[in-house]
Short mmCIF file of N, CA and C in Angstrom, two decimals:
data_model
loop_
_atom_site.label_atom_id
_atom_site.label_comp_id
_atom_site.label_asym_id
_atom_site.label_seq_id
_atom_site.Cartn_x
_atom_site.Cartn_y
_atom_site.Cartn_z
N UNK A 1 94.58 96.57 68.68
CA UNK A 1 94.98 96.39 70.06
C UNK A 1 94.90 94.93 70.48
N UNK A 2 95.22 94.05 69.59
CA UNK A 2 95.14 92.62 69.86
C UNK A 2 96.05 92.20 71.01
N UNK A 3 97.23 92.77 71.13
CA UNK A 3 98.19 92.37 72.15
C UNK A 3 98.16 93.23 73.40
N UNK A 4 97.12 94.03 73.58
CA UNK A 4 97.04 94.90 74.76
C UNK A 4 96.85 94.08 76.02
N UNK A 5 97.65 94.40 77.04
CA UNK A 5 97.51 93.80 78.38
C UNK A 5 97.40 94.94 79.37
N UNK A 6 96.37 94.96 80.19
CA UNK A 6 96.32 96.00 81.21
C UNK A 6 97.47 95.85 82.19
N UNK A 7 97.92 96.96 82.78
CA UNK A 7 99.02 96.89 83.75
C UNK A 7 98.68 95.92 84.87
N UNK A 8 99.66 95.11 85.25
CA UNK A 8 99.47 94.15 86.33
C UNK A 8 98.93 92.81 85.88
N UNK A 9 98.52 92.69 84.61
CA UNK A 9 98.03 91.40 84.15
C UNK A 9 99.21 90.50 83.81
N UNK A 10 99.01 89.21 83.93
CA UNK A 10 100.10 88.26 83.70
C UNK A 10 100.29 87.98 82.23
N UNK A 11 101.53 87.97 81.80
CA UNK A 11 101.89 87.54 80.46
C UNK A 11 101.93 86.02 80.50
N UNK A 12 101.09 85.33 79.72
CA UNK A 12 101.03 83.87 79.81
C UNK A 12 102.32 83.17 79.39
N UNK A 13 103.18 83.82 78.63
CA UNK A 13 104.42 83.19 78.20
C UNK A 13 105.51 83.23 79.26
N UNK A 14 105.54 84.28 80.05
CA UNK A 14 106.64 84.45 81.00
C UNK A 14 106.19 84.57 82.44
N UNK A 15 104.89 84.64 82.67
CA UNK A 15 104.35 84.90 84.01
C UNK A 15 104.92 86.20 84.56
N UNK A 16 105.15 87.12 83.66
CA UNK A 16 105.72 88.42 83.98
C UNK A 16 104.57 89.41 84.15
N UNK A 17 104.65 90.28 85.11
CA UNK A 17 103.60 91.26 85.32
C UNK A 17 103.98 92.57 84.64
N UNK A 18 104.03 92.56 83.32
CA UNK A 18 104.27 93.76 82.55
C UNK A 18 105.50 94.55 82.96
N UNK A 19 106.68 94.01 82.69
CA UNK A 19 107.91 94.72 83.01
C UNK A 19 108.49 94.35 84.35
N UNK A 20 107.89 93.41 85.02
CA UNK A 20 108.38 92.98 86.32
C UNK A 20 109.42 91.89 86.21
N UNK A 21 109.40 90.99 87.15
CA UNK A 21 110.39 89.92 87.25
C UNK A 21 110.26 88.95 86.08
N UNK A 22 111.40 88.60 85.50
CA UNK A 22 111.43 87.60 84.43
C UNK A 22 112.64 86.71 84.70
N UNK A 23 112.40 85.47 85.07
CA UNK A 23 113.49 84.56 85.38
C UNK A 23 113.99 83.96 84.08
N UNK A 24 115.27 84.17 83.78
CA UNK A 24 115.82 83.69 82.52
C UNK A 24 116.95 82.71 82.71
N UNK A 25 117.75 82.88 83.70
CA UNK A 25 118.95 82.07 83.81
C UNK A 25 118.94 81.19 85.04
N UNK A 26 119.76 80.19 85.01
CA UNK A 26 119.91 79.28 86.14
C UNK A 26 120.34 80.04 87.40
N UNK A 27 121.23 80.99 87.23
CA UNK A 27 121.70 81.78 88.36
C UNK A 27 120.57 82.58 89.00
N UNK A 28 119.71 83.14 88.16
CA UNK A 28 118.56 83.88 88.69
C UNK A 28 117.60 82.96 89.43
N UNK A 29 117.40 81.77 88.90
CA UNK A 29 116.52 80.80 89.56
C UNK A 29 117.10 80.43 90.92
N UNK A 30 118.39 80.15 90.97
CA UNK A 30 119.04 79.81 92.24
C UNK A 30 118.91 80.95 93.24
N UNK A 31 119.07 82.18 92.77
CA UNK A 31 118.94 83.34 93.64
C UNK A 31 117.53 83.46 94.21
N UNK A 32 116.53 83.23 93.37
CA UNK A 32 115.14 83.32 93.83
C UNK A 32 114.84 82.20 94.84
N UNK A 33 115.39 81.02 94.61
CA UNK A 33 115.18 79.93 95.57
C UNK A 33 115.82 80.26 96.91
N UNK A 34 117.01 80.86 96.90
CA UNK A 34 117.65 81.25 98.15
C UNK A 34 116.86 82.35 98.86
N UNK A 35 116.27 83.26 98.09
CA UNK A 35 115.40 84.28 98.68
C UNK A 35 114.19 83.62 99.34
N UNK A 36 113.65 82.60 98.68
CA UNK A 36 112.50 81.87 99.25
C UNK A 36 112.89 81.18 100.55
N UNK A 37 114.08 80.59 100.58
CA UNK A 37 114.56 79.94 101.81
C UNK A 37 114.62 80.96 102.94
N UNK A 38 115.18 82.12 102.66
CA UNK A 38 115.29 83.17 103.69
C UNK A 38 113.92 83.61 104.18
N UNK A 39 112.98 83.77 103.27
CA UNK A 39 111.63 84.21 103.63
C UNK A 39 110.92 83.16 104.48
N UNK A 40 111.03 81.90 104.09
CA UNK A 40 110.39 80.82 104.85
C UNK A 40 111.05 80.70 106.22
N UNK A 41 112.36 80.85 106.29
CA UNK A 41 113.06 80.81 107.59
C UNK A 41 112.59 81.94 108.50
N UNK A 42 112.40 83.13 107.94
CA UNK A 42 111.91 84.25 108.76
C UNK A 42 110.51 83.97 109.28
N UNK A 43 109.67 83.39 108.45
CA UNK A 43 108.32 83.04 108.89
C UNK A 43 108.37 81.99 109.98
N UNK A 44 109.24 81.00 109.83
CA UNK A 44 109.38 79.95 110.84
C UNK A 44 109.86 80.53 112.17
N UNK A 45 110.76 81.49 112.11
CA UNK A 45 111.26 82.11 113.33
C UNK A 45 110.20 82.93 114.05
N UNK A 46 109.18 83.37 113.30
CA UNK A 46 108.14 84.22 113.88
C UNK A 46 107.03 83.43 114.57
N UNK A 47 106.98 82.11 114.36
CA UNK A 47 105.92 81.31 114.97
C UNK A 47 106.51 80.16 115.76
N UNK A 48 105.66 79.51 116.54
CA UNK A 48 106.09 78.37 117.35
C UNK A 48 105.29 77.13 117.00
N UNK A 49 105.75 76.02 117.50
CA UNK A 49 105.00 74.78 117.42
C UNK A 49 105.20 74.00 116.14
N UNK A 50 104.15 73.24 115.82
CA UNK A 50 104.19 72.32 114.68
C UNK A 50 104.39 73.06 113.36
N UNK A 51 103.77 74.21 113.20
CA UNK A 51 103.91 74.97 111.95
C UNK A 51 105.35 75.45 111.76
N UNK A 52 106.03 75.76 112.85
CA UNK A 52 107.44 76.17 112.76
C UNK A 52 108.27 75.03 112.17
N UNK A 53 108.05 73.82 112.68
CA UNK A 53 108.79 72.65 112.18
C UNK A 53 108.44 72.37 110.72
N UNK A 54 107.18 72.55 110.36
CA UNK A 54 106.76 72.33 108.98
C UNK A 54 107.46 73.33 108.05
N UNK A 55 107.53 74.59 108.46
CA UNK A 55 108.21 75.59 107.65
C UNK A 55 109.70 75.31 107.53
N UNK A 56 110.31 74.83 108.60
CA UNK A 56 111.74 74.48 108.54
C UNK A 56 111.98 73.35 107.54
N UNK A 57 111.06 72.38 107.51
CA UNK A 57 111.19 71.28 106.53
C UNK A 57 111.04 71.81 105.10
N UNK A 58 110.09 72.72 104.91
CA UNK A 58 109.90 73.32 103.58
C UNK A 58 111.15 74.07 103.16
N UNK A 59 111.72 74.83 104.08
CA UNK A 59 112.94 75.58 103.81
C UNK A 59 114.07 74.64 103.38
N UNK A 60 114.21 73.54 104.09
CA UNK A 60 115.24 72.55 103.77
C UNK A 60 115.02 71.96 102.38
N UNK A 61 113.76 71.66 102.05
CA UNK A 61 113.44 71.11 100.73
C UNK A 61 113.80 72.11 99.62
N UNK A 62 113.44 73.37 99.82
CA UNK A 62 113.76 74.39 98.82
C UNK A 62 115.27 74.52 98.66
N UNK A 63 116.00 74.51 99.77
CA UNK A 63 117.45 74.61 99.71
C UNK A 63 118.05 73.41 98.96
N UNK A 64 117.53 72.21 99.23
CA UNK A 64 118.01 71.02 98.52
C UNK A 64 117.78 71.14 97.02
N UNK A 65 116.63 71.67 96.64
CA UNK A 65 116.34 71.88 95.21
C UNK A 65 117.34 72.86 94.61
N UNK A 66 117.60 73.95 95.34
CA UNK A 66 118.55 74.95 94.86
C UNK A 66 119.93 74.33 94.65
N UNK A 67 120.35 73.47 95.56
CA UNK A 67 121.66 72.82 95.44
C UNK A 67 121.72 71.87 94.25
N UNK A 68 120.59 71.27 93.90
CA UNK A 68 120.54 70.31 92.80
C UNK A 68 120.54 70.98 91.43
N UNK A 69 120.24 72.26 91.38
CA UNK A 69 120.18 72.96 90.08
C UNK A 69 121.59 73.28 89.61
#
């Protein structure tokens, strides 16, 4: 049982949680980055003030990275 991994443990080669998400292609990476942008935007919309502006900047940075890939 040398290669046994309990369910939910991380595979050190892929950071995969035993049959879960495995990013392989550029298109998948771009998709995940766009999902992150949407999630950060939703969080920014839910709060006010300085943290809202900080989240908007983070969202813009992630989007710029996605465009560069």
